[in-house]
Coordinates of C-alpha atoms in Angstrom, one line a residue:
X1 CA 165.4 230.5 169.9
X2 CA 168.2 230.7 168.0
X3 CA 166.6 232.5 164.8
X4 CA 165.1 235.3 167.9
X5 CA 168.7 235.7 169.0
X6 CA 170.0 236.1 165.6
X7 CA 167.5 238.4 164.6
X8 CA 167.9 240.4 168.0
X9 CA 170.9 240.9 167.5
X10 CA 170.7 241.9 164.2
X11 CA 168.5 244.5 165.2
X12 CA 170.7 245.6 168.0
X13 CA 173.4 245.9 165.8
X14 CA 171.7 248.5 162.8
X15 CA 170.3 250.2 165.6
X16 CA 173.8 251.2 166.8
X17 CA 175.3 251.9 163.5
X18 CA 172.1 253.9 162.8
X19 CA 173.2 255.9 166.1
X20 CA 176.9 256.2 164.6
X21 CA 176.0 257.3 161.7
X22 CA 173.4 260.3 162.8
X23 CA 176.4 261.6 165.8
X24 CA 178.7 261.6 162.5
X25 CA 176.2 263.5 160.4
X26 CA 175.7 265.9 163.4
X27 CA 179.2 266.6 163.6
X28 CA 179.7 267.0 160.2
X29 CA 177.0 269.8 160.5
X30 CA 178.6 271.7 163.1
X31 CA 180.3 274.3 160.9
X32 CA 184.0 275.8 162.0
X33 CA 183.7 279.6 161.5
X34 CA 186.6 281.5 161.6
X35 CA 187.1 285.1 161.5
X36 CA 190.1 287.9 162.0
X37 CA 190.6 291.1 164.2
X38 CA 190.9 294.3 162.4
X39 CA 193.2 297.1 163.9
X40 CA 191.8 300.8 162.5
X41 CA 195.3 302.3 163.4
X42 CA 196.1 303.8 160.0
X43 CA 194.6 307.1 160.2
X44 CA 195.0 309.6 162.7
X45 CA 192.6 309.9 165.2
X46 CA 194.0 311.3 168.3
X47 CA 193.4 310.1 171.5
X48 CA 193.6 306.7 170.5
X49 CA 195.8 306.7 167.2
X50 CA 199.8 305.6 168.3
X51 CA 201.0 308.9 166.1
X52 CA 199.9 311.7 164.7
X53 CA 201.5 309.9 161.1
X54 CA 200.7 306.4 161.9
X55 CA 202.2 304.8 159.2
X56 CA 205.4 306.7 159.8
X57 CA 207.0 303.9 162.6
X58 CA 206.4 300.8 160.1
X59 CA 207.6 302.5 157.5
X60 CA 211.4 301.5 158.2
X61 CA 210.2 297.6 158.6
X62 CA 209.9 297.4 154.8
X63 CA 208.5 294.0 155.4
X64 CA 205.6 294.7 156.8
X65 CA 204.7 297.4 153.6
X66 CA 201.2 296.4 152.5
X67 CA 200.6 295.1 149.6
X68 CA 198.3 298.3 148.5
X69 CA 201.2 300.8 149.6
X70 CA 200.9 302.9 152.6
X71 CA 197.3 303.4 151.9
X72 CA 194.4 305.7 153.0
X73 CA 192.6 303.7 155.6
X74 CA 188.9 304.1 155.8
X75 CA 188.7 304.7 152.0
X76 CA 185.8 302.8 149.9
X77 CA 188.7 301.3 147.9
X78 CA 191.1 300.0 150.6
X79 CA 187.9 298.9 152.3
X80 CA 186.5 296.8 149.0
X81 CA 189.8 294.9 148.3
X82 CA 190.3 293.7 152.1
X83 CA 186.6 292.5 152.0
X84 CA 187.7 290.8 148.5
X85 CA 190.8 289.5 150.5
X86 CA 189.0 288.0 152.9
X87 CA 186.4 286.2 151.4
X88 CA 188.8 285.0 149.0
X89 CA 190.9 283.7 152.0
X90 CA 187.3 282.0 153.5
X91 CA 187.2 284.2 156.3
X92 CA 183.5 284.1 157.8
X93 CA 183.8 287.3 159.7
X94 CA 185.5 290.1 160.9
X95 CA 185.6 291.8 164.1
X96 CA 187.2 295.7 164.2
X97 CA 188.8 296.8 167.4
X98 CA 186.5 299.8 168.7
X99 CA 187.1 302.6 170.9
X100 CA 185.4 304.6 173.3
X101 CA 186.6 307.2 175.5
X102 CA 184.9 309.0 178.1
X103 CA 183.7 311.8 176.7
X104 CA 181.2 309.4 175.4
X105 CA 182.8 309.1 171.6
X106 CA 183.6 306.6 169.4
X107 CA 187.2 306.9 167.9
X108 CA 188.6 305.5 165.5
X109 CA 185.7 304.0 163.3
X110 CA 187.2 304.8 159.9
X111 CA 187.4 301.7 158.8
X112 CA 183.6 300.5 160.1
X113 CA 182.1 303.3 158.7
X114 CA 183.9 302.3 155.2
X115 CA 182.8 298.2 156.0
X116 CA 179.2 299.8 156.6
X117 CA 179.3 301.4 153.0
X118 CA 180.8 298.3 150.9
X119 CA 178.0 296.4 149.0
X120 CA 179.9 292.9 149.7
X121 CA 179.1 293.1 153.6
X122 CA 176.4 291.3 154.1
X123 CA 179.0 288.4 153.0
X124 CA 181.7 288.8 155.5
X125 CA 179.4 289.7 158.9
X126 CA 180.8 292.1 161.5
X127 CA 181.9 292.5 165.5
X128 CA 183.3 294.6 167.1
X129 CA 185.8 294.2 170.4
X130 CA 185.8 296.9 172.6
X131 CA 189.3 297.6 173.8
X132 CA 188.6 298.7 177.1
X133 CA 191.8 299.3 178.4
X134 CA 191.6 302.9 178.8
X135 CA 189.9 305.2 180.9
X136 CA 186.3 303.6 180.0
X137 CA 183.6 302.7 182.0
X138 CA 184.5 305.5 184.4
X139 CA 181.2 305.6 185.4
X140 CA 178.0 304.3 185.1
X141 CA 176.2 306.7 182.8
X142 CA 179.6 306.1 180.5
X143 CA 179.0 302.4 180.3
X144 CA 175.1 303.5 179.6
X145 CA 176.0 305.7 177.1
X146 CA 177.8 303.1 174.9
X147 CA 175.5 300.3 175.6
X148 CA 172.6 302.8 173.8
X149 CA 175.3 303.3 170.9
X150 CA 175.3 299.7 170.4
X151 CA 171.7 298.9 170.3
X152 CA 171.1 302.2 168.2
X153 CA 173.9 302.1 165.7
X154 CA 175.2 298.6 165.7
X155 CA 172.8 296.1 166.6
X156 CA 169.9 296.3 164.2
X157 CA 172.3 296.4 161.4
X158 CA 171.5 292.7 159.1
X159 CA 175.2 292.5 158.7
X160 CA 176.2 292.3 162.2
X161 CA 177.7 288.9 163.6
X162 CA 174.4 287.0 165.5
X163 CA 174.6 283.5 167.8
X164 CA 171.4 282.6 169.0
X165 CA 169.8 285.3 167.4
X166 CA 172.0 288.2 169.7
X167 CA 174.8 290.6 168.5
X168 CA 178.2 289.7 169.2
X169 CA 180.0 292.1 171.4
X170 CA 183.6 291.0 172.2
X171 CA 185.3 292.9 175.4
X172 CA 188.8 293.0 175.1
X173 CA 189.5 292.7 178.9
X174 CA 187.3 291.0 181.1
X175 CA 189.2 291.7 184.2
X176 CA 189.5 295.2 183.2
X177 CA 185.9 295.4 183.0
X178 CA 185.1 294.1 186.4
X179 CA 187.9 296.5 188.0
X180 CA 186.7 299.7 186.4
X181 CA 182.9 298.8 187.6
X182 CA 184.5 298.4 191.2
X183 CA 186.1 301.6 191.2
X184 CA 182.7 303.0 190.8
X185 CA 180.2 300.9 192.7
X186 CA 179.6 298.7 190.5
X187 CA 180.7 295.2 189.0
X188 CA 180.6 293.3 185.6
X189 CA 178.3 291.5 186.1
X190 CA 175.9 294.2 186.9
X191 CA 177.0 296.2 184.0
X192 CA 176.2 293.2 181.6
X193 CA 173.0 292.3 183.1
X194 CA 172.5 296.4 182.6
X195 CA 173.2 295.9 179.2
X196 CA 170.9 292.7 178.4
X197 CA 168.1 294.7 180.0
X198 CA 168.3 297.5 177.4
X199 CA 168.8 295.5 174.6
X200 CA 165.9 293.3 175.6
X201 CA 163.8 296.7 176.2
X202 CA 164.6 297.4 172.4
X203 CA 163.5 294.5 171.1
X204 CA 166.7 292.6 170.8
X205 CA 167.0 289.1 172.1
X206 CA 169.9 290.5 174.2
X207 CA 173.5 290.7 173.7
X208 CA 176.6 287.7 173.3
X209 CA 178.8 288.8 174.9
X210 CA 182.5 287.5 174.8
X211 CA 185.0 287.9 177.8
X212 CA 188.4 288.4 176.5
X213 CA 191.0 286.4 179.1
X214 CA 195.2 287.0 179.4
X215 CA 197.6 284.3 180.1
X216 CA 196.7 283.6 183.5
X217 CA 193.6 284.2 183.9
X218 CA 191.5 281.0 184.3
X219 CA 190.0 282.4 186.7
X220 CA 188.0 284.5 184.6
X221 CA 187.3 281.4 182.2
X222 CA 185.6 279.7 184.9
X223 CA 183.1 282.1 186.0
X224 CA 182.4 283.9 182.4
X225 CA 178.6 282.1 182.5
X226 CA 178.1 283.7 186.1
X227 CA 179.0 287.0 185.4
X228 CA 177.3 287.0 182.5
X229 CA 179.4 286.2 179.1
X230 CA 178.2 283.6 176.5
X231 CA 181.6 283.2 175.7
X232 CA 185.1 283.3 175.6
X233 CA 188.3 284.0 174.0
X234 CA 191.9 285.9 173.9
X235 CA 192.7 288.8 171.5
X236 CA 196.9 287.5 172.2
X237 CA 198.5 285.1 174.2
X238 CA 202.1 285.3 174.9
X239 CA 203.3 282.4 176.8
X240 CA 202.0 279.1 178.4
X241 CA 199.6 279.7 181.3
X242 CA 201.7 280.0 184.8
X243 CA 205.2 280.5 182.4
X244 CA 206.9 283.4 183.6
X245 CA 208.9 283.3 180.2
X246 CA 207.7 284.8 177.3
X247 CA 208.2 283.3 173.6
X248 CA 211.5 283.6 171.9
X249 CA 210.6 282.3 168.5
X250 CA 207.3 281.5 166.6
X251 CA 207.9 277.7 167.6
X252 CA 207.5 279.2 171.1
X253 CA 204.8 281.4 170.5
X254 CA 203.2 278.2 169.0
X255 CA 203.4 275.8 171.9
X256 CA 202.1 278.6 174.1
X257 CA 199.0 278.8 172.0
X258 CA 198.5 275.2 172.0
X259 CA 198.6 274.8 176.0
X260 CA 195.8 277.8 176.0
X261 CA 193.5 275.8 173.9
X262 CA 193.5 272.9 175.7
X263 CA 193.4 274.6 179.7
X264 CA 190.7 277.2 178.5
X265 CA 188.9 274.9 176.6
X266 CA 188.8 272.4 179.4
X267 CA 187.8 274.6 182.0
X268 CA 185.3 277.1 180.3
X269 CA 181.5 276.4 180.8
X270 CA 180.3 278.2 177.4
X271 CA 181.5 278.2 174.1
X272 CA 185.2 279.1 173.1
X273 CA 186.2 281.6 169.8
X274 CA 189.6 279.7 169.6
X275 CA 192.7 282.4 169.3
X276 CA 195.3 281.7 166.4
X277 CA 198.0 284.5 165.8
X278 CA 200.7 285.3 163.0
X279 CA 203.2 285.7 165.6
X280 CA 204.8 289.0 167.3
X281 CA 207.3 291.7 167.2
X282 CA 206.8 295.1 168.9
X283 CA 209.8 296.7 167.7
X284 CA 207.5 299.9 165.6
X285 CA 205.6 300.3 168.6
X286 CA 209.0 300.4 170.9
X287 CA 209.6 296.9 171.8
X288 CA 208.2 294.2 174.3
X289 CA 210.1 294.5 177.4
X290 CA 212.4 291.7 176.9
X291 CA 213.4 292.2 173.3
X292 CA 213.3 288.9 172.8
X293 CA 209.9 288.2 172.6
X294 CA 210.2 290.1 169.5
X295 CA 211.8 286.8 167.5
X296 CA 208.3 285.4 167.5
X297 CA 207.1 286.5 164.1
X298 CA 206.2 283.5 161.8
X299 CA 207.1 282.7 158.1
X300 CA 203.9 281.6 155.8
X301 CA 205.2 277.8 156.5
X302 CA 204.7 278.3 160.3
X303 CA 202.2 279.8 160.1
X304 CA 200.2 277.1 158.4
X305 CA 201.2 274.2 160.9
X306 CA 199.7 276.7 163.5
X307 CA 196.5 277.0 161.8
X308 CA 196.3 273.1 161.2
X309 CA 197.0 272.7 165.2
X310 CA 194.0 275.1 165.7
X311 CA 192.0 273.5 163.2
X312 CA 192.7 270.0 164.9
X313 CA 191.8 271.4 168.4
X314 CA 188.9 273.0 167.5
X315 CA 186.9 270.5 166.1
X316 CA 188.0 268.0 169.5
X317 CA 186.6 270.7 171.3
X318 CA 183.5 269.9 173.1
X319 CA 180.3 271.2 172.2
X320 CA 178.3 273.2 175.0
X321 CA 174.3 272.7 175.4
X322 CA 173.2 274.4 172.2
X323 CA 176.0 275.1 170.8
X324 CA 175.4 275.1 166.7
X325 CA 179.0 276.0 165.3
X326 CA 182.8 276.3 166.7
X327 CA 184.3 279.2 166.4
X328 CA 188.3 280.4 165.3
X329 CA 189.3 284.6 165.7
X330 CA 193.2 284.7 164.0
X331 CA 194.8 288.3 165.2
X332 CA 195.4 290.0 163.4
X333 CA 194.8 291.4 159.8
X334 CA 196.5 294.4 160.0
X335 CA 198.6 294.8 163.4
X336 CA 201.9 296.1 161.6
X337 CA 203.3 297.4 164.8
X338 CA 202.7 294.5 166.8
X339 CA 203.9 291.8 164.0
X340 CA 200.3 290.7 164.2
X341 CA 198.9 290.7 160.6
X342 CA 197.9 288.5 157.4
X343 CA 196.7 291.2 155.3
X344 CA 198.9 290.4 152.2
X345 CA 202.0 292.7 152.0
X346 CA 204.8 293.4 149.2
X347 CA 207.1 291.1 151.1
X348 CA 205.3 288.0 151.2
X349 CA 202.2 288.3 148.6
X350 CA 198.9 287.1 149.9
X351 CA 201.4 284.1 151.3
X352 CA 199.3 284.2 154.7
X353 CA 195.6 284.4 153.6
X354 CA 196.3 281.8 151.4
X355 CA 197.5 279.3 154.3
X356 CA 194.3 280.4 155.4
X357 CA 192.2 279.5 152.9
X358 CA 194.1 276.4 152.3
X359 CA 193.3 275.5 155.8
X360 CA 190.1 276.6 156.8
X361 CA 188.7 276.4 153.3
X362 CA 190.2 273.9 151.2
X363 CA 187.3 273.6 148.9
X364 CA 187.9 277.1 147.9
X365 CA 191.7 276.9 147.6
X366 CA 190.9 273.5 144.8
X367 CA 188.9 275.9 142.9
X368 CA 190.0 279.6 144.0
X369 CA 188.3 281.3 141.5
X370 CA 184.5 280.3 143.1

């Protein structure tokens, strides 16, 4: 009896360090992918460029001068040493903010067009995130329109981001989605089953789309897998959720961050692209409201503990049915007149993709030149 018992238990025993051991190699396999908004803004493109000589309003915040000068955006050369940037900082993909209007163009595509022409590309996948806080979807043959841009332009390309097998399609504004569809009859969710339906009629296995959420808007969280969204995320966060007060420092900024990833992460039912930021200053662009939300711009230092924070929250994040990787999205690169931006300037060096790298992919920063 006693020899059965020892041996039972015995048995009992590698059986559960067997199961240990497989949940720790399936964690270990669930890869952190982060990526990094880009902001086309550089080049005049009227509606949608902020001047007619964009660079003109950073100019006087010499520390925000980019590293390659005040430089040609959409050129082949800008466009190869950003790509080069950001594989060297371990960057898995990049998602360019993208314009339409309704007169049923794109705007503002510069630096796509130049992505789309770079032999690197296939390394350092794309997205894009509409910004649809404009006049867009003002009707349904508008939203129609761009959904048949997508499939025709965007979404057979190799290089474009894929989960499950679908294109990634962020939306800026969820909310803003769903209250332009009302104004016409319509709703979100109709306009993203719409969507699915085309792409599904092309031979796509549909579209993943990600509902961008503000501050307060939980509300939105919770019901993304109803109305239609795969997952979820927020281009910039400026305060705690239900905190009238906006940040008035990084440190701030920081701790607001932190309380988003844990309520959003709680409460959403699919996946979450976890937001990380440099920090924020409006002052080229005229100046948050209360100017002192304008303090919150970060030093390299900072910047890093925020990254580790991010890092640490993302991989206790739980893992939805299916899900196969977590996901990061730092804003921005290149958001020079919002105080939004990594992309290595003459101030501060490549300072902030390095505290990337160092972070996100440490292997690389023991041997940089891999």
């Amino acid at each position: 009896m006693f020899v059965r018992s020892l041996v039972d238990f015995l048995i009992a025993s590698l059986v559960a360090s067997l199961l240990l051991w497989s949940s720790l190699v399936g964690a270990q396999q669930v890869a952190t992918n982060v990526g990094v908004y880009y902001f086309p803004g550089w080049r005049n493109d009227t509606p949608f460029a902020p001047s007619n000589r964009p660079w003109e309003r950073i100019i006087p915040y010499k520390d925000r001068e980019p590293l390659l000068g005040w430089y040609d955006e959409g050129s082949d050369e800008v466009m190869r040493q950003h790509i080069d940037w950001m594989l060297g900082a371990g960057l898995k993909y990049v998602v360019f903010d993208w314009y339409w209007d309704v007169d049923n163009r794109v705007y503002l595509d510069h630096a796509l067009a130049a992505y789309f022409r770079n032999a690197k590309r296939a390394r350092l996948p794309f997205s894009i995130m509409w910004a649809n806080h404009g006049k867009s979807p003002n009707n349904r043959a508008n939203w129609d329109r761009m959904v048949d841009f997508w499939v025709r332009y965007y979404a057979p390309r190799p290089e474009m981001l894929r989960i499950d097998g679908k294109p990634v399609i962020f939306i800026f504004l969820a909310r803003e989605l769903d209250a332009s569809a009302r104004k016409f009859g319509s709703s979100a969710a109709e306009l993203i089953s719409a969507a699915q339906a085309k792409a599904h009629d092309s031979g796509l296995q549909g579209f993943y789309f990600v509902a961008g959420a503000a501050s307060e808007e939980t509300a939105v969280i919770k019901e993304a897998l109803k109305t239609g969204y795969s997952a979820v995320t927020m281009y910039n966060m400026h305060r705690p959720p239900f905190v009238q007060k906006e940040s008035y420092s990084y440190a701030e900024l920081d701790d607001g961050y932190r309380s988003h990833w844990r309520t959003y992460e709680a409460a959403s039912p699919v996946p979450v692209f976890f937001p990380m930021t440099s920090g924020w200053d409006k002052r080229p662009w005229g100046g948050s409201d209360d100017p002192r939300h304008d303090r919150s711009l970060s030093v390299p230092s900072e910047f890093e503990l925020h990254l580790r924070a991010a890092k640490s929250a993302i991989e206790a994040g739980k893992l939805r049915e299916g899900q196969s990787a977590r996901w990061g999205l730092i804003c921005c690169w290149n958001e020079f007149g919002e105080g939004s931006f990594i992309e290595p300037t003459r101030a501060l060096g490549t300072a902030m993709i390095d505290r990337v790298r160092s972070v996100f992919d440490p292997a690389r920063s023991a041997n940089p030149k891999e």
